[in-house]
Coordinates of C-alpha atoms and ligand atoms in Angstrom, one line a residue:
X1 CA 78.7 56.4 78.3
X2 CA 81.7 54.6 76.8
X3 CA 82.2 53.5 72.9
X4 CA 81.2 50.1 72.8
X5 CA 83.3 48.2 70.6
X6 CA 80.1 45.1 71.2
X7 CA 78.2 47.5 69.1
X8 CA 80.7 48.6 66.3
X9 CA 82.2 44.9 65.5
X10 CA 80.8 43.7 62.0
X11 CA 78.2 46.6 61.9
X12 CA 78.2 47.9 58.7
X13 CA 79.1 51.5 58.4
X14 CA 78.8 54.1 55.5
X15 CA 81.5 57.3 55.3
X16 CA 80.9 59.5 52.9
X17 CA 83.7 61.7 52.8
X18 CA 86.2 59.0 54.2
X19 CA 89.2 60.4 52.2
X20 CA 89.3 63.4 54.2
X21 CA 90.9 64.5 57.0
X22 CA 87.7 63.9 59.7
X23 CA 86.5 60.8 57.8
X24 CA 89.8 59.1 57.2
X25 CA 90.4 59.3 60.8
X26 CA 87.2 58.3 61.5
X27 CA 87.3 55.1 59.1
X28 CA 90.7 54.4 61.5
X29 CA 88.8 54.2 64.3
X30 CA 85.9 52.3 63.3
X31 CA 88.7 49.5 61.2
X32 CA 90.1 49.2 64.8
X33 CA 86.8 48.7 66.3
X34 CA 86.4 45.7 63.9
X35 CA 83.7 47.7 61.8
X36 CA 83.0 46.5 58.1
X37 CA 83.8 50.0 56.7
X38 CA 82.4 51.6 53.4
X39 CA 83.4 54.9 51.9
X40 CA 82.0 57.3 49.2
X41 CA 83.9 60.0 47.7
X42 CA 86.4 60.7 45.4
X43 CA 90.0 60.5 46.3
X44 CA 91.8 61.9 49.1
X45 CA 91.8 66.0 48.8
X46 CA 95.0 66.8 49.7
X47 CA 98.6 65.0 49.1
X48 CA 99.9 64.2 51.5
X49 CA 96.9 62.9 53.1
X50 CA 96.1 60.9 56.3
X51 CA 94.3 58.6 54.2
X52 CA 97.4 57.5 52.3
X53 CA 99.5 57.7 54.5
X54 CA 97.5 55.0 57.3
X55 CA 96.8 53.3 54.4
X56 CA 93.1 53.3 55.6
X57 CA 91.7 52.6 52.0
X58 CA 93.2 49.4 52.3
X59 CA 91.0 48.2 55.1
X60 CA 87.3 49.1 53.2
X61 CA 85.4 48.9 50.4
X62 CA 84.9 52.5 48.5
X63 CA 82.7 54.2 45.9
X64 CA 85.1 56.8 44.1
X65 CA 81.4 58.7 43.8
X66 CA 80.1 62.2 43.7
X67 CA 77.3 63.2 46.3
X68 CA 76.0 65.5 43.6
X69 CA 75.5 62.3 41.4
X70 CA 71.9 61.4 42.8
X71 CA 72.5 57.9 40.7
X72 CA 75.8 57.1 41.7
X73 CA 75.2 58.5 45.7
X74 CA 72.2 55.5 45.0
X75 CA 74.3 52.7 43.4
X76 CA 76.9 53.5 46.5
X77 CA 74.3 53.2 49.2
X78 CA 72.8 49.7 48.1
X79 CA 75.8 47.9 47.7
X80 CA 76.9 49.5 51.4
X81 CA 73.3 48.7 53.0
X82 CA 74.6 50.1 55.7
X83 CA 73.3 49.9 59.2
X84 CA 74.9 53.4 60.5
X85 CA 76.2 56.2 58.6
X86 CA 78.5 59.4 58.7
X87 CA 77.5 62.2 56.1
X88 CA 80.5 63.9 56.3
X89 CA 81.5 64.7 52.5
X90 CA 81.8 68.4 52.1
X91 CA 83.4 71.6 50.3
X92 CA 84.6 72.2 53.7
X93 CA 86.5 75.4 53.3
X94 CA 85.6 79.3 53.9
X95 CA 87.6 80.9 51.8
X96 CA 86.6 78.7 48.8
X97 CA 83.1 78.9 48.9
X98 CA 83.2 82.9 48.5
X99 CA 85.0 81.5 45.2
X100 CA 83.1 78.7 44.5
X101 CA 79.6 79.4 46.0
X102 CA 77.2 77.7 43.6
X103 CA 79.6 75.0 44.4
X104 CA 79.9 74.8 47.6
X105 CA 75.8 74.9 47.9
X106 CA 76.3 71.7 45.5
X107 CA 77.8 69.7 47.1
X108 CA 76.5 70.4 51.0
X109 CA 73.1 71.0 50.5
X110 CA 72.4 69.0 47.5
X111 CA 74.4 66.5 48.3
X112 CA 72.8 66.0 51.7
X113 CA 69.2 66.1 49.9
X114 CA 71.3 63.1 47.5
X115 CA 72.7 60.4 50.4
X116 CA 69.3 60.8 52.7
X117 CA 66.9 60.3 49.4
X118 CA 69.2 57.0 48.9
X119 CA 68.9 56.1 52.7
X120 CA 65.1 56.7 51.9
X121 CA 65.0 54.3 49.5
X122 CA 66.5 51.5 51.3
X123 CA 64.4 48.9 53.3
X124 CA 64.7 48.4 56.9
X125 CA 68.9 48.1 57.4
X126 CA 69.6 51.5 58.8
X127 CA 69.4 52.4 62.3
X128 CA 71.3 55.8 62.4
X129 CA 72.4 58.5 60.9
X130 CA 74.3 61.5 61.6
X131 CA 75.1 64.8 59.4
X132 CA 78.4 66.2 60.1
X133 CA 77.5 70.0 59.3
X134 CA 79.6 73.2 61.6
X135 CA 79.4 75.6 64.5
X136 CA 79.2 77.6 62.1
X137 CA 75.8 76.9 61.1
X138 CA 74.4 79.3 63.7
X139 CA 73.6 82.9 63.0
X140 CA 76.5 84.9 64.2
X141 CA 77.3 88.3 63.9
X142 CA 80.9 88.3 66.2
X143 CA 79.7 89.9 69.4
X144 CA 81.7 88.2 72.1
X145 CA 79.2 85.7 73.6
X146 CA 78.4 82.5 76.1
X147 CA 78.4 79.8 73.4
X148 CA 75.4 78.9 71.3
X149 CA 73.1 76.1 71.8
X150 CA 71.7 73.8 69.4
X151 CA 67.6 75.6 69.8
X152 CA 69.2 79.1 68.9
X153 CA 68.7 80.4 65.1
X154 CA 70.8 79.1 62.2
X155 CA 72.4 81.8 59.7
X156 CA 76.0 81.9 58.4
X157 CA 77.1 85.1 56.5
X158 CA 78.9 83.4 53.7
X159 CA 78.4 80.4 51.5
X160 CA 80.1 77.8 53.5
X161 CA 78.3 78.7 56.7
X162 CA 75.0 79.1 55.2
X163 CA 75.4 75.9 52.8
X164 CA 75.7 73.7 56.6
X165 CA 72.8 75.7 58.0
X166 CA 71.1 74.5 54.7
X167 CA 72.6 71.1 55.3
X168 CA 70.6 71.1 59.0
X169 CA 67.5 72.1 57.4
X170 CA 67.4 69.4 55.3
X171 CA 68.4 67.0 58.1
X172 CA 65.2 68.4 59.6
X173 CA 62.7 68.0 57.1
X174 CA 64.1 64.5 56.1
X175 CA 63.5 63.0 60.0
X176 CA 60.2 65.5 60.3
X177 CA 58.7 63.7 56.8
X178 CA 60.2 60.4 56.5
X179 CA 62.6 59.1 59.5
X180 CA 60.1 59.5 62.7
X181 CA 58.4 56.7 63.7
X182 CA 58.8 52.9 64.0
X183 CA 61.6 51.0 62.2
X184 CA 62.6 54.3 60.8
X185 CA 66.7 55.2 61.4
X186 CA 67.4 58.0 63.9
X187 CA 68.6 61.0 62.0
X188 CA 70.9 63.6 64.2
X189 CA 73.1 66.4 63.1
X190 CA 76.2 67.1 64.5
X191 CA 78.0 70.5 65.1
X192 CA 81.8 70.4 66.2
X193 CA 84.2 73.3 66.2
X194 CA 87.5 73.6 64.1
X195 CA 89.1 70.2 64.4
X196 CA 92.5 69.8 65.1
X197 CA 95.2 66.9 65.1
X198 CA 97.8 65.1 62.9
X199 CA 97.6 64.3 59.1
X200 CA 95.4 67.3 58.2
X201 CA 96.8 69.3 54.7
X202 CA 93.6 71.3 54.1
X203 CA 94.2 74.7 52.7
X204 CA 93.3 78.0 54.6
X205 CA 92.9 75.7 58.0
X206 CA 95.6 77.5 61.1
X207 CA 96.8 74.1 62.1
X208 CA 97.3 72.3 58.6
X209 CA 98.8 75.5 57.3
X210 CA 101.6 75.3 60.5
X211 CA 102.1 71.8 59.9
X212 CA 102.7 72.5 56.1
X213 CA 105.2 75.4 56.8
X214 CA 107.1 73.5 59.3
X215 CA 107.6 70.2 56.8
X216 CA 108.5 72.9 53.4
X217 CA 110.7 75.0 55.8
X218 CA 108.1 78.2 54.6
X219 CA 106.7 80.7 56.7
X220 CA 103.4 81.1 58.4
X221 CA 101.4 83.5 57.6
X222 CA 98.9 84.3 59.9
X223 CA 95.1 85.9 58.8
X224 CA 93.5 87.1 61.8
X225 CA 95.6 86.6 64.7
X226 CA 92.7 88.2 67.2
X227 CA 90.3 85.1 66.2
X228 CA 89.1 82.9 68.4
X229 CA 88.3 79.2 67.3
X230 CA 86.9 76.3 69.3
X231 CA 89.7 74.3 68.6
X232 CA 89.5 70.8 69.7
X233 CA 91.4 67.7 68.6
X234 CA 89.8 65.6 65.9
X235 CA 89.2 62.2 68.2
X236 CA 86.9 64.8 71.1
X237 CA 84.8 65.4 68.2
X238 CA 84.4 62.2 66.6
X239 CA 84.0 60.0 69.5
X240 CA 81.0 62.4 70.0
X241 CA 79.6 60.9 67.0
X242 CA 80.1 57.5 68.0
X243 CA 78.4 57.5 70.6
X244 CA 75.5 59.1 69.1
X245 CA 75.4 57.2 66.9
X246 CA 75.4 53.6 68.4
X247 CA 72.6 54.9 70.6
X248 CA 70.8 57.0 68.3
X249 CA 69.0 53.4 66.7
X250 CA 67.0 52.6 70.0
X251 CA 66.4 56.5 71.5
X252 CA 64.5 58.3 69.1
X253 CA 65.3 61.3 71.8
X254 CA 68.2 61.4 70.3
X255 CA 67.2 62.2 67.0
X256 CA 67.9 65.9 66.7
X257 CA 71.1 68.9 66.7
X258 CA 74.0 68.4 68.8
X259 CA 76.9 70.2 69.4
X260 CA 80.4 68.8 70.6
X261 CA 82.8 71.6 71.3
X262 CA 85.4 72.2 73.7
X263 CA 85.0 73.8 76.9
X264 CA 84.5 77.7 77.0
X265 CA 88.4 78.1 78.5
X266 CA 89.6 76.3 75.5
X267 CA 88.5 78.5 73.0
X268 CA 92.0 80.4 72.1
X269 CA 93.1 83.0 70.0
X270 CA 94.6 82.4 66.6
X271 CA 98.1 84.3 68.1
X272 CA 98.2 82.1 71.4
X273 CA 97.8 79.0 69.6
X274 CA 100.7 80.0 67.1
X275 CA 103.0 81.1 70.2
X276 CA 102.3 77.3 71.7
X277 CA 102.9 75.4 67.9
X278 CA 106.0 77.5 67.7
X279 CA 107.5 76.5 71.3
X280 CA 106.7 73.2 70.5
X281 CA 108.1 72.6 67.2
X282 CA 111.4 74.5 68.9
X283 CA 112.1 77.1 66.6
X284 CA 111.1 75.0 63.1
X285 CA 108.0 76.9 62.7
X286 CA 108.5 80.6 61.4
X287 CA 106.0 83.0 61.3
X288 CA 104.4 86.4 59.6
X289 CA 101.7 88.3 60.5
X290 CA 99.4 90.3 58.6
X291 CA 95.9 90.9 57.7
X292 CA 95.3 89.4 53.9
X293 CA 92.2 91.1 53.0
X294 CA 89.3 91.3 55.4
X295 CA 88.5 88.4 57.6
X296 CA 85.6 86.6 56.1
X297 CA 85.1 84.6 59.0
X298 CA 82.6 85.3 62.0
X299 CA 85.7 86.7 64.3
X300 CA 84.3 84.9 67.5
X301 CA 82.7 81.4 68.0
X302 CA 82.1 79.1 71.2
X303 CA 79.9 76.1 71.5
X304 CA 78.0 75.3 74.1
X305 CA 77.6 71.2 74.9
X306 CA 76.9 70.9 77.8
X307 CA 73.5 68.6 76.5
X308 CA 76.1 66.3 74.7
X309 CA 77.8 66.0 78.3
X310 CA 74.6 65.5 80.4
X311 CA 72.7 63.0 77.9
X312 CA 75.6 61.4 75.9
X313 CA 77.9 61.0 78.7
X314 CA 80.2 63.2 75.9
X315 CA 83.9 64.5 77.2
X316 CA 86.9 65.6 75.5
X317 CA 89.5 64.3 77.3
X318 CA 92.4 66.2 75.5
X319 CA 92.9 69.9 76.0
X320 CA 94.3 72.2 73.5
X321 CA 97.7 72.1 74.9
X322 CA 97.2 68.0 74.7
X323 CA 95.9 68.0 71.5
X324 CA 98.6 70.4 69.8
X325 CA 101.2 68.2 71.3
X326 CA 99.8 65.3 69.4
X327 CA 99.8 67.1 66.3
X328 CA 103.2 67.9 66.8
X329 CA 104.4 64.4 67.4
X330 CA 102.4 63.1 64.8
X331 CA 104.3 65.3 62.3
X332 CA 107.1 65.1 64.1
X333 CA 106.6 61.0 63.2
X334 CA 105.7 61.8 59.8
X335 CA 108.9 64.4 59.0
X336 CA 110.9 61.0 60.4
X337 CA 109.7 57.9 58.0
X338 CA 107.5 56.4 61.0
X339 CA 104.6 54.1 59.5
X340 CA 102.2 56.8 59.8
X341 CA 99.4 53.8 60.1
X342 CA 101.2 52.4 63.6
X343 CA 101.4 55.9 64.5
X344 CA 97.7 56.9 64.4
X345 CA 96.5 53.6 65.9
X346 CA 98.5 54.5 68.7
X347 CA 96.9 58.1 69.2
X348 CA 93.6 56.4 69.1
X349 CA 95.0 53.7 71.8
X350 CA 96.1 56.6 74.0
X351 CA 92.7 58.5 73.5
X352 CA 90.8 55.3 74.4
X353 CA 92.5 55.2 77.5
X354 CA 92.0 58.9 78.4
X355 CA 88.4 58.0 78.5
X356 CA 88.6 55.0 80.1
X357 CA 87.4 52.9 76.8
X358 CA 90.4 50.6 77.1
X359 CA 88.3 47.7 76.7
X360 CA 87.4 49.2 73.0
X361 CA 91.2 50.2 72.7
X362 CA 92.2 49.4 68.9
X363 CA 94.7 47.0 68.3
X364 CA 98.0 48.1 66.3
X365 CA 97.4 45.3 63.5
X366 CA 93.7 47.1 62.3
Ligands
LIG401 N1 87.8 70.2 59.8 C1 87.1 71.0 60.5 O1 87.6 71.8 61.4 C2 85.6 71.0 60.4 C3 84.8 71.9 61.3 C4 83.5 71.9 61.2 C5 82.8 71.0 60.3 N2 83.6 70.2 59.5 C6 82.8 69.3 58.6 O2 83.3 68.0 58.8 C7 83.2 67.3 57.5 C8 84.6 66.7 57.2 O3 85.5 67.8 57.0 P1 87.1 67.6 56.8 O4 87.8 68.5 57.6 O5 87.4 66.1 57.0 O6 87.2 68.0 55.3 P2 88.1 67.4 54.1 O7 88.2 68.4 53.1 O8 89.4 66.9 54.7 O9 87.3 66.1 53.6 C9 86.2 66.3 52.8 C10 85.8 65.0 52.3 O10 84.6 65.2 51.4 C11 84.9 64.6 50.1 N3 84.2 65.4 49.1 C12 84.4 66.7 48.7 N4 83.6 67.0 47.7 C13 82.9 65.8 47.5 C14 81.8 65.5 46.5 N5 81.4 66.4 45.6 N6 81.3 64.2 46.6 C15 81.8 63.3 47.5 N7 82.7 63.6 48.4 C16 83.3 64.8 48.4 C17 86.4 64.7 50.0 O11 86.9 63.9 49.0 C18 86.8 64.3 51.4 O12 86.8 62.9 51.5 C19 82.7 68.3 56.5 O13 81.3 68.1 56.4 C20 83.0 69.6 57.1 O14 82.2 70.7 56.7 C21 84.9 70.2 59.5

């Protein structure tokens, strides 16, 4: 199955959570697919940002809204009347929900419960949507393992984790009591692994935390070098969600837990993905290794999707090596004045011709 940019021209799609890294890229791609976009959230959570710098806010309308403010998440959703929507506003870190746990259960859970009770309460317009929550939604205690599918039990030993296995719960209850049946949108969760790709500055994330040391000339300082992360590039994961979601409206099948992850040779350790940034930034990127404080993170994770593959048609084109190339370039562009905007509509070019969508290839003037 290919994007199909017939499907995605004028529909009108809400992204909640379109400052952020995922969502701004997101909003991107759907601007270039001639989408009518919307966003809710506040501004962009990190400076510099992806959002500013592709200048994607000028291309939508946005709510600057909470998704803890039941009224405002409301007001948002009927002026959007959207037809298909991303949920993919989050406290999306680890390490700051141990700080911030009440939170971090806020804003995911709550938050969730917030943007489908709006969706509830609007008539007829809505034919999908999907909840962004995590891999790391499934119960995990770190034994090295084939990867988990989307039947197996949810967990998550700290707030973060827990707060998306939360998140799928009430994803579950909210299609089980009010979105089954006719002329009701298709409700699907959606599980990816640790994203990856230019223009992300989010604290306490391997790749971001690289990119930031190579552009302040600081050194890397590595947590858990023996990790291993399903690392895939941002665009794998999110044109997994496009194509659930322009088919999730007429196949009710569809209307469940999915996982998008890359394939079990790609997940990598924390040290061999370091070794490869640091060959390809030649030299720029200087790193330090030590354990700060124990690893609060389940110490091994792999997805399996192979059902995203068989029923969706789902591949990630771009391997790790690919995809940290194009992280490198991207910053590469960014450390060099390039119009950052130009630049990332030419990644998403590139990736819609690795999977053969080049008749929904974006345009540079999106
Ligand atoms: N980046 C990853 O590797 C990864 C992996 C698995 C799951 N996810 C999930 O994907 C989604 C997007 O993650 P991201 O990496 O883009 O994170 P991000 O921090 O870059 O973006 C989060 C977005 O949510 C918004 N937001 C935060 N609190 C909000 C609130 N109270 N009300 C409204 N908006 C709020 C932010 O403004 C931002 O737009 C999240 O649900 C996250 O849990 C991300």
């Amino acid at each position: 199955m290919l994007i199909d940019p017939e499907f995605w021209r004028a529909r009108r799609v809400l992204v909640t959570g379109h400052t952020g890294f995922k969502g701004a890229w997101l909003s991107l791609w759907l601007q270039s697919l001639g989408a009518h976009v919307v966003g809710l959230a506040p501004g962009a959570p990190t400076r510099p940002s992806l959002f500013a710098l592709a200048r994607v806010g000028e291309h939508m309308t946005q709510h600057d809204a909470d998704v803890r403010d039941a009224q405002a998440v409301l007001e948002a959703v009927r002026d959007a009347r959207p037809e298909v929507v991303f949920h993919m506003a989050a406290q999306p870190m680890v390490r700051r929900s141990l700080r911030e746990p009440a939170l971090t259960y806020e804003v995911n859970v709550m938050g969730t419960v917030n943007v489908l009770e709006a969706l509830r309460a609007l008539d007829g317009a809505v034919r999908a949507i999907l909840v962004v929550t995590s891999d790391k939604c499934y119960e995990n205690d770190g034994t090295p393992r084939a990867g988990f599918r989307e039947g197996e039990p949810l967990g998550g030993g700290d707030p973060y984790s827990s707060s998306k296995a939360c998140a799928e719960l009430v994803a579950a209850a909210y299609r089980r009591s009010f979105f089954e049946g006719d002329g009701q949108p298709g409700l699907a969760t959606a599980r990816a692994g640790n994203v990856i790709g230019g223009g992300d500055w989010g604290q306490d994330r391997l790749l971001a935390d690289a990119a930031r040391a190579v552009e302040t000339d600081t050194l890397l300082r590595l947590r858990d070098p023996t990790a291993v992360r399903p690392w895939q590039h941002v665009l794998n994961a999110l044109s997994g969600y496009l194509l659930l979601a322009q088919s999730l409206g007429e196949r009710p099948d569809l209307a469940r837990a999915w996982n998008f992850g890359p394939p079990a040779g790609e997940a990598g350790t924390v040290a061999w993905v370091v070794e490869r940034l640091a060959a390809l930034w030649e030299g720029a990127l200087r790193v330090e290794s030590e354990q700060l404080g124990a690893p609060a993170e389940a110490a091994y994770l792999a997805l399996d999707s192979s059902a995203a593959e068989r029923e969706l048609g789902w591949r990630a084109p771009w391997d790790l090596a690919r995809s940290l190339e194009l992280l490198v370039t991207w910053h590469r562009d960014h450390m060099a004045g390039e119009d950052m905007r130009r630049v990332s509509l030419a990644q998403l070019d590139a990736f819609a011709g690795a999977v053969g969508n080049r008749a929904g290839s974006p345009t540079t003037d999106a």
